[in-house]
CSV table of C-alpha atoms in Angstrom, one decimal:
chain,number,residue,atom,x,y,z
N,150,UNK,CA,-15.8,-56.3,57.0
N,151,UNK,CA,-13.0,-57.8,54.9
N,152,UNK,CA,-12.7,-60.8,57.3
N,153,UNK,CA,-16.5,-61.4,57.3
N,154,UNK,CA,-16.6,-61.2,53.5
N,155,UNK,CA,-13.6,-63.6,53.3
N,156,UNK,CA,-15.4,-66.2,55.5
N,157,UNK,CA,-18.5,-66.0,53.4
N,158,UNK,CA,-16.5,-66.4,50.2
N,159,UNK,CA,-14.7,-69.5,51.6
N,160,UNK,CA,-18.0,-71.0,52.8
N,161,UNK,CA,-19.6,-70.3,49.4
N,162,UNK,CA,-16.9,-71.9,47.4
N,163,UNK,CA,-16.8,-74.9,49.8
N,164,UNK,CA,-20.5,-75.5,49.5
N,165,UNK,CA,-20.5,-75.4,45.7
N,166,UNK,CA,-17.6,-77.9,45.6
N,167,UNK,CA,-14.9,-75.6,44.4
N,168,UNK,CA,-13.0,-75.6,47.7
N,169,UNK,CA,-11.5,-78.8,49.1
N,170,UNK,CA,-9.0,-79.5,51.7
N,171,UNK,CA,-6.4,-81.3,49.6
N,172,UNK,CA,-3.1,-79.4,49.1
N,173,UNK,CA,-3.4,-79.5,45.3
N,174,UNK,CA,-6.8,-78.0,45.3
N,175,UNK,CA,-5.7,-75.3,47.8
N,176,UNK,CA,-3.0,-74.4,45.3
N,177,UNK,CA,-5.5,-74.1,42.5
N,178,UNK,CA,-7.8,-72.2,44.7
N,179,UNK,CA,-5.0,-69.8,45.8
N,180,UNK,CA,-4.2,-69.0,42.2
N,181,UNK,CA,-7.9,-68.4,41.5
N,182,UNK,CA,-8.2,-66.2,44.5
N,183,UNK,CA,-5.1,-64.3,43.6
N,184,UNK,CA,-6.4,-63.5,40.2
N,185,UNK,CA,-9.9,-62.7,41.5
N,186,UNK,CA,-8.5,-60.5,44.2
N,187,UNK,CA,-6.4,-58.6,41.7
N,188,UNK,CA,-9.4,-57.9,39.6
N,189,UNK,CA,-11.5,-57.0,42.7
N,190,UNK,CA,-8.8,-54.8,44.1
N,191,UNK,CA,-8.3,-53.1,40.7
N,192,UNK,CA,-12.0,-52.4,40.5
N,193,UNK,CA,-12.1,-51.2,44.1
N,194,UNK,CA,-9.1,-48.9,43.4
N,195,UNK,CA,-10.8,-47.5,40.3
N,196,UNK,CA,-14.0,-47.0,42.3
N,197,UNK,CA,-12.0,-45.3,45.1
N,198,UNK,CA,-10.3,-43.1,42.5
N,199,UNK,CA,-13.7,-42.2,41.0
N,200,UNK,CA,-15.0,-41.4,44.5
N,201,UNK,CA,-11.9,-39.3,45.2
N,202,UNK,CA,-12.4,-37.4,42.0
N,203,UNK,CA,-16.1,-36.9,42.9
N,204,UNK,CA,-15.1,-35.6,46.4
N,205,UNK,CA,-12.5,-33.3,44.9
N,206,UNK,CA,-15.0,-32.0,42.3
N,207,UNK,CA,-17.5,-31.3,45.0
N,208,UNK,CA,-15.0,-29.6,47.2
N,209,UNK,CA,-13.8,-27.6,44.2
N,210,UNK,CA,-17.4,-26.5,43.5
N,211,UNK,CA,-17.9,-25.5,47.1
N,212,UNK,CA,-14.6,-23.6,47.0
N,213,UNK,CA,-15.7,-21.8,43.9
N,214,UNK,CA,-19.0,-20.9,45.5
N,215,UNK,CA,-17.2,-19.7,48.5
N,216,UNK,CA,-14.8,-17.7,46.4
N,217,UNK,CA,-17.8,-16.2,44.5
N,218,UNK,CA,-19.5,-15.3,47.8
N,219,UNK,CA,-16.2,-13.9,49.1
N,220,UNK,CA,-15.7,-11.9,45.9
N,221,UNK,CA,-19.3,-10.6,46.2
N,222,UNK,CA,-18.7,-9.5,49.8
N,223,UNK,CA,-15.5,-7.8,48.8
N,224,UNK,CA,-17.3,-6.0,46.0
N,225,UNK,CA,-20.0,-4.9,48.5
N,226,UNK,CA,-17.3,-3.8,51.0
N,227,UNK,CA,-15.5,-1.9,48.3
N,228,UNK,CA,-18.7,-0.1,47.2
N,229,UNK,CA,-19.5,0.6,50.9
N,230,UNK,CA,-16.0,2.0,51.4
N,231,UNK,CA,-16.4,4.1,48.2
N,232,UNK,CA,-19.7,5.5,49.5
N,233,UNK,CA,-18.2,6.1,52.9
N,234,UNK,CA,-15.2,7.9,51.4
N,235,UNK,CA,-17.6,10.0,49.2
N,236,UNK,CA,-19.7,10.8,52.2
N,237,UNK,CA,-16.6,11.8,54.1
N,238,UNK,CA,-15.4,14.0,51.3
N,239,UNK,CA,-18.8,15.7,51.1
N,240,UNK,CA,-18.7,16.2,54.9
N,241,UNK,CA,-15.2,17.6,54.7
N,242,UNK,CA,-16.2,19.9,51.8
N,243,UNK,CA,-19.3,21.0,53.8
N,244,UNK,CA,-17.1,21.9,56.8
N,245,UNK,CA,-14.7,23.8,54.5
N,246,UNK,CA,-17.6,25.8,53.0
N,247,UNK,CA,-19.0,26.5,56.5
N,248,UNK,CA,-15.6,27.8,57.6
N,249,UNK,CA,-15.2,29.9,54.4
N,250,UNK,CA,-18.7,31.4,54.9
N,251,UNK,CA,-18.1,32.0,58.6
N,252,UNK,CA,-14.9,33.9,57.8
N,253,UNK,CA,-16.5,35.8,54.9
N,254,UNK,CA,-19.6,36.8,56.9
N,255,UNK,CA,-17.5,37.7,59.9
N,256,UNK,CA,-15.4,40.0,57.6
N,257,UNK,CA,-18.5,41.6,56.2
N,258,UNK,CA,-19.8,42.1,59.7
N,259,UNK,CA,-16.6,43.8,60.7
N,260,UNK,CA,-16.8,45.9,57.5
N,261,UNK,CA,-20.3,47.1,58.4
N,262,UNK,CA,-19.2,47.8,61.9
N,263,UNK,CA,-16.5,50.0,60.5
N,264,UNK,CA,-19.1,51.8,58.4
N,265,UNK,CA,-21.4,52.2,61.5
N,266,UNK,CA,-18.5,54.2,63.2
N,267,UNK,CA,-18.3,56.7,60.3
N,268,UNK,CA,-19.2,60.3,61.1
N,269,UNK,CA,-18.2,63.0,58.6
N,270,UNK,CA,-19.3,66.5,57.7
N,271,UNK,CA,-18.3,68.0,54.4
N,272,UNK,CA,-17.5,71.7,54.1
N,273,UNK,CA,-20.8,72.4,52.4
N,274,UNK,CA,-23.0,70.7,55.0
N,275,UNK,CA,-24.2,72.1,58.3
N,276,UNK,CA,-24.2,68.7,60.2
N,277,UNK,CA,-22.3,65.5,60.0
N,278,UNK,CA,-23.6,62.3,58.5
N,279,UNK,CA,-23.1,59.0,60.2
N,280,UNK,CA,-22.8,55.4,59.1
N,281,UNK,CA,-23.4,54.7,55.4
N,282,UNK,CA,-24.7,58.2,54.9
N,283,UNK,CA,-21.2,59.5,55.6
N,284,UNK,CA,-20.1,58.2,52.1
N,285,UNK,CA,-22.4,60.8,50.7
N,286,UNK,CA,-20.5,63.6,52.5
N,287,UNK,CA,-17.1,62.1,51.6
N,288,UNK,CA,-18.1,61.8,48.0
N,289,UNK,CA,-19.1,65.5,47.8
N,290,UNK,CA,-15.7,66.4,49.3
N,291,UNK,CA,-14.0,64.7,46.3
N,292,UNK,CA,-16.6,66.2,43.9
N,293,UNK,CA,-16.1,69.7,45.1
N,294,UNK,CA,-15.4,72.0,42.1
N,295,UNK,CA,-12.3,73.4,43.7
N,296,UNK,CA,-10.6,70.1,43.2
N,297,UNK,CA,-11.1,70.3,39.4
N,298,UNK,CA,-11.6,66.5,38.8
N,299,UNK,CA,-14.5,67.2,36.5
N,300,UNK,CA,-12.3,69.0,34.1
N,301,UNK,CA,-10.2,65.9,33.5
N,302,UNK,CA,-11.4,63.8,30.6
N,303,UNK,CA,-11.0,60.2,29.5
N,304,UNK,CA,-7.6,60.9,28.0
N,305,UNK,CA,-6.3,62.1,31.4
N,306,UNK,CA,-6.8,58.8,33.1
N,307,UNK,CA,-3.3,58.5,34.4
N,308,UNK,CA,-3.4,62.1,35.5
N,309,UNK,CA,-6.5,61.6,37.6
N,310,UNK,CA,-4.6,59.2,39.9
N,311,UNK,CA,-1.7,61.6,40.2
N,312,UNK,CA,-4.0,64.7,40.6
N,313,UNK,CA,-2.8,66.4,43.7
N,314,UNK,CA,-6.1,67.8,44.8
N,315,UNK,CA,-7.7,64.3,44.6
N,316,UNK,CA,-4.9,62.8,46.7
N,317,UNK,CA,-5.2,65.6,49.2
N,318,UNK,CA,-8.9,65.0,49.5
N,319,UNK,CA,-8.3,61.2,50.0
N,320,UNK,CA,-5.6,62.0,52.5
N,321,UNK,CA,-8.2,63.9,54.5
N,322,UNK,CA,-10.6,61.0,54.3
N,323,UNK,CA,-7.9,58.3,54.9
N,324,UNK,CA,-8.5,58.1,58.8
N,325,UNK,CA,-12.0,57.0,58.0
N,326,UNK,CA,-11.5,55.1,54.7
N,327,UNK,CA,-8.2,53.3,55.3
N,328,UNK,CA,-9.6,50.5,57.4
N,329,UNK,CA,-12.7,50.3,55.2
N,330,UNK,CA,-10.8,49.9,51.9
N,331,UNK,CA,-8.2,47.6,53.5
N,332,UNK,CA,-10.9,45.3,54.8
N,333,UNK,CA,-12.8,45.4,51.5
N,334,UNK,CA,-9.6,44.6,49.6
N,335,UNK,CA,-8.8,41.6,51.9
N,336,UNK,CA,-12.4,40.3,51.6
N,337,UNK,CA,-12.0,40.2,47.8
N,338,UNK,CA,-8.5,38.7,48.1
N,339,UNK,CA,-9.9,36.0,50.4
N,340,UNK,CA,-12.7,35.3,47.9
N,341,UNK,CA,-10.3,35.2,45.0
N,342,UNK,CA,-8.0,32.7,46.7
N,343,UNK,CA,-10.8,30.4,47.8
N,344,UNK,CA,-11.3,27.1,45.9
N,345,UNK,CA,-15.0,27.4,45.6
N,346,UNK,CA,-16.8,27.8,42.3
N,347,UNK,CA,-19.6,29.9,43.8
N,348,UNK,CA,-17.6,33.1,43.6
N,349,UNK,CA,-20.4,34.8,41.6
N,350,UNK,CA,-22.9,34.1,44.4
N,351,UNK,CA,-20.5,35.4,47.1
N,352,UNK,CA,-19.5,38.3,45.0
N,353,UNK,CA,-23.1,39.4,44.8
N,354,UNK,CA,-23.4,39.4,48.6
N,355,UNK,CA,-20.2,41.5,49.0
N,356,UNK,CA,-21.2,44.0,46.3
N,357,UNK,CA,-24.6,44.4,48.0
N,358,UNK,CA,-22.7,45.8,51.0
N,359,UNK,CA,-21.1,48.6,49.0
N,360,UNK,CA,-23.2,51.8,48.8
N,361,UNK,CA,-23.2,53.7,45.5
N,362,UNK,CA,-21.2,56.7,46.8
N,363,UNK,CA,-18.7,54.2,48.3
N,364,UNK,CA,-18.3,52.7,44.8
N,365,UNK,CA,-17.6,56.1,43.3
N,366,UNK,CA,-14.9,56.8,46.0
N,367,UNK,CA,-13.5,53.3,45.4
N,368,UNK,CA,-13.2,54.0,41.7
N,369,UNK,CA,-11.3,57.3,42.1
N,370,UNK,CA,-9.2,55.9,44.9
N,371,UNK,CA,-8.2,52.9,42.7
N,372,UNK,CA,-6.6,55.4,40.2
N,373,UNK,CA,-4.2,56.6,42.9
N,374,UNK,CA,-0.9,55.0,43.8
N,375,UNK,CA,-2.2,53.8,47.1
N,376,UNK,CA,-5.4,52.1,45.7
N,377,UNK,CA,-4.1,50.9,42.4
N,378,UNK,CA,-3.8,47.3,43.5
N,379,UNK,CA,-7.6,47.2,43.9
N,380,UNK,CA,-8.1,47.5,40.1
N,381,UNK,CA,-7.6,43.8,39.4
N,382,UNK,CA,-10.4,42.9,41.7
N,383,UNK,CA,-12.6,45.7,40.4
N,384,UNK,CA,-12.2,44.2,36.9
N,385,UNK,CA,-12.4,40.5,37.8
N,386,UNK,CA,-15.5,40.8,40.0
N,387,UNK,CA,-17.2,43.7,38.1
N,388,UNK,CA,-17.5,45.6,41.4
N,389,UNK,CA,-18.4,48.9,39.6
N,390,UNK,CA,-21.0,47.5,37.2
N,391,UNK,CA,-23.9,49.0,39.2
N,392,UNK,CA,-22.4,52.3,39.9
N,393,UNK,CA,-24.7,55.2,38.7
N,394,UNK,CA,-22.9,57.1,36.0
N,395,UNK,CA,-24.2,60.4,37.3
N,396,UNK,CA,-21.8,59.9,40.3
N,397,UNK,CA,-18.9,60.1,37.9
N,398,UNK,CA,-17.3,63.6,38.1
N,399,UNK,CA,-17.1,63.6,34.3
N,400,UNK,CA,-19.3,61.4,31.9
N,401,UNK,CA,-16.1,60.5,30.0
N,402,UNK,CA,-14.7,58.9,33.2
N,403,UNK,CA,-16.9,55.9,32.3
N,404,UNK,CA,-14.4,55.2,29.5
N,405,UNK,CA,-11.6,55.0,32.1
N,406,UNK,CA,-13.8,52.7,34.2
N,407,UNK,CA,-14.5,50.4,31.2
N,408,UNK,CA,-10.8,50.2,30.3
N,409,UNK,CA,-9.5,49.2,33.7
N,410,UNK,CA,-7.0,48.0,34.7
N,411,UNK,CA,-4.8,51.0,33.7
N,412,UNK,CA,-1.3,50.6,32.4
N,413,UNK,CA,0.0,51.7,35.8
N,414,UNK,CA,-1.9,48.9,37.5
N,415,UNK,CA,-0.6,46.3,35.0
N,416,UNK,CA,2.9,47.4,35.7
N,417,UNK,CA,2.3,47.0,39.4
N,418,UNK,CA,1.0,43.4,38.8
N,419,UNK,CA,4.1,42.6,36.7
N,420,UNK,CA,6.4,44.0,39.4
N,421,UNK,CA,4.7,41.8,42.0
N,422,UNK,CA,5.0,38.7,39.8
């Protein structure tokens, strides 16, 4: 293209009489062309510079758009990852809750199986009682007037736990009650150590599995040295809130129940700490 343009320029200048073949005129023409070429090259260089700036501006705009799109995709990916992480956490928590409930309900099932194996006949009965009805017979063994628990008032709270006839009666019942109380204690310990906030809901389920007469036996057993550790769970989870007060061997024993844990139980807690 440069050669073709040069030929056309030479022909044009020759036709208008500017270009001649004498050496002097060639010298003048050369000076003219040098000056004209400098101007033209400068203009072309400036235009090329403008075109380069235009190209760079366009590429910069495209790069910005691409970065904006990339940033948008990264934001979407980040949100998607956050949603995936949240869904995964919910799934993990759901699995943990399922495992907790499975363990809890398996423990309650075992507790009921222990109760189903109960068979006890109190001295004043003519036939043994089985299952949950056996708690009725076991309670009446403790409530027998010969043991004298009814004569101990609220001020004798510490003496009730150390009362020898009560401990003798519980020793007679221990082959039946030891597994029951141990399982019930571990159920509440498992509930207490769980990280779930629905303890109130699960506590209601557990409490519904404890018959009234079993609550009365649990209360008096918790005053003894062997059952004193249960007092912290009795208080924390209000296990005895629904116990009928007529099952208390003395109406004043309600004051002892309301003031749990006893000083002896608090000393046990301090010693464990």
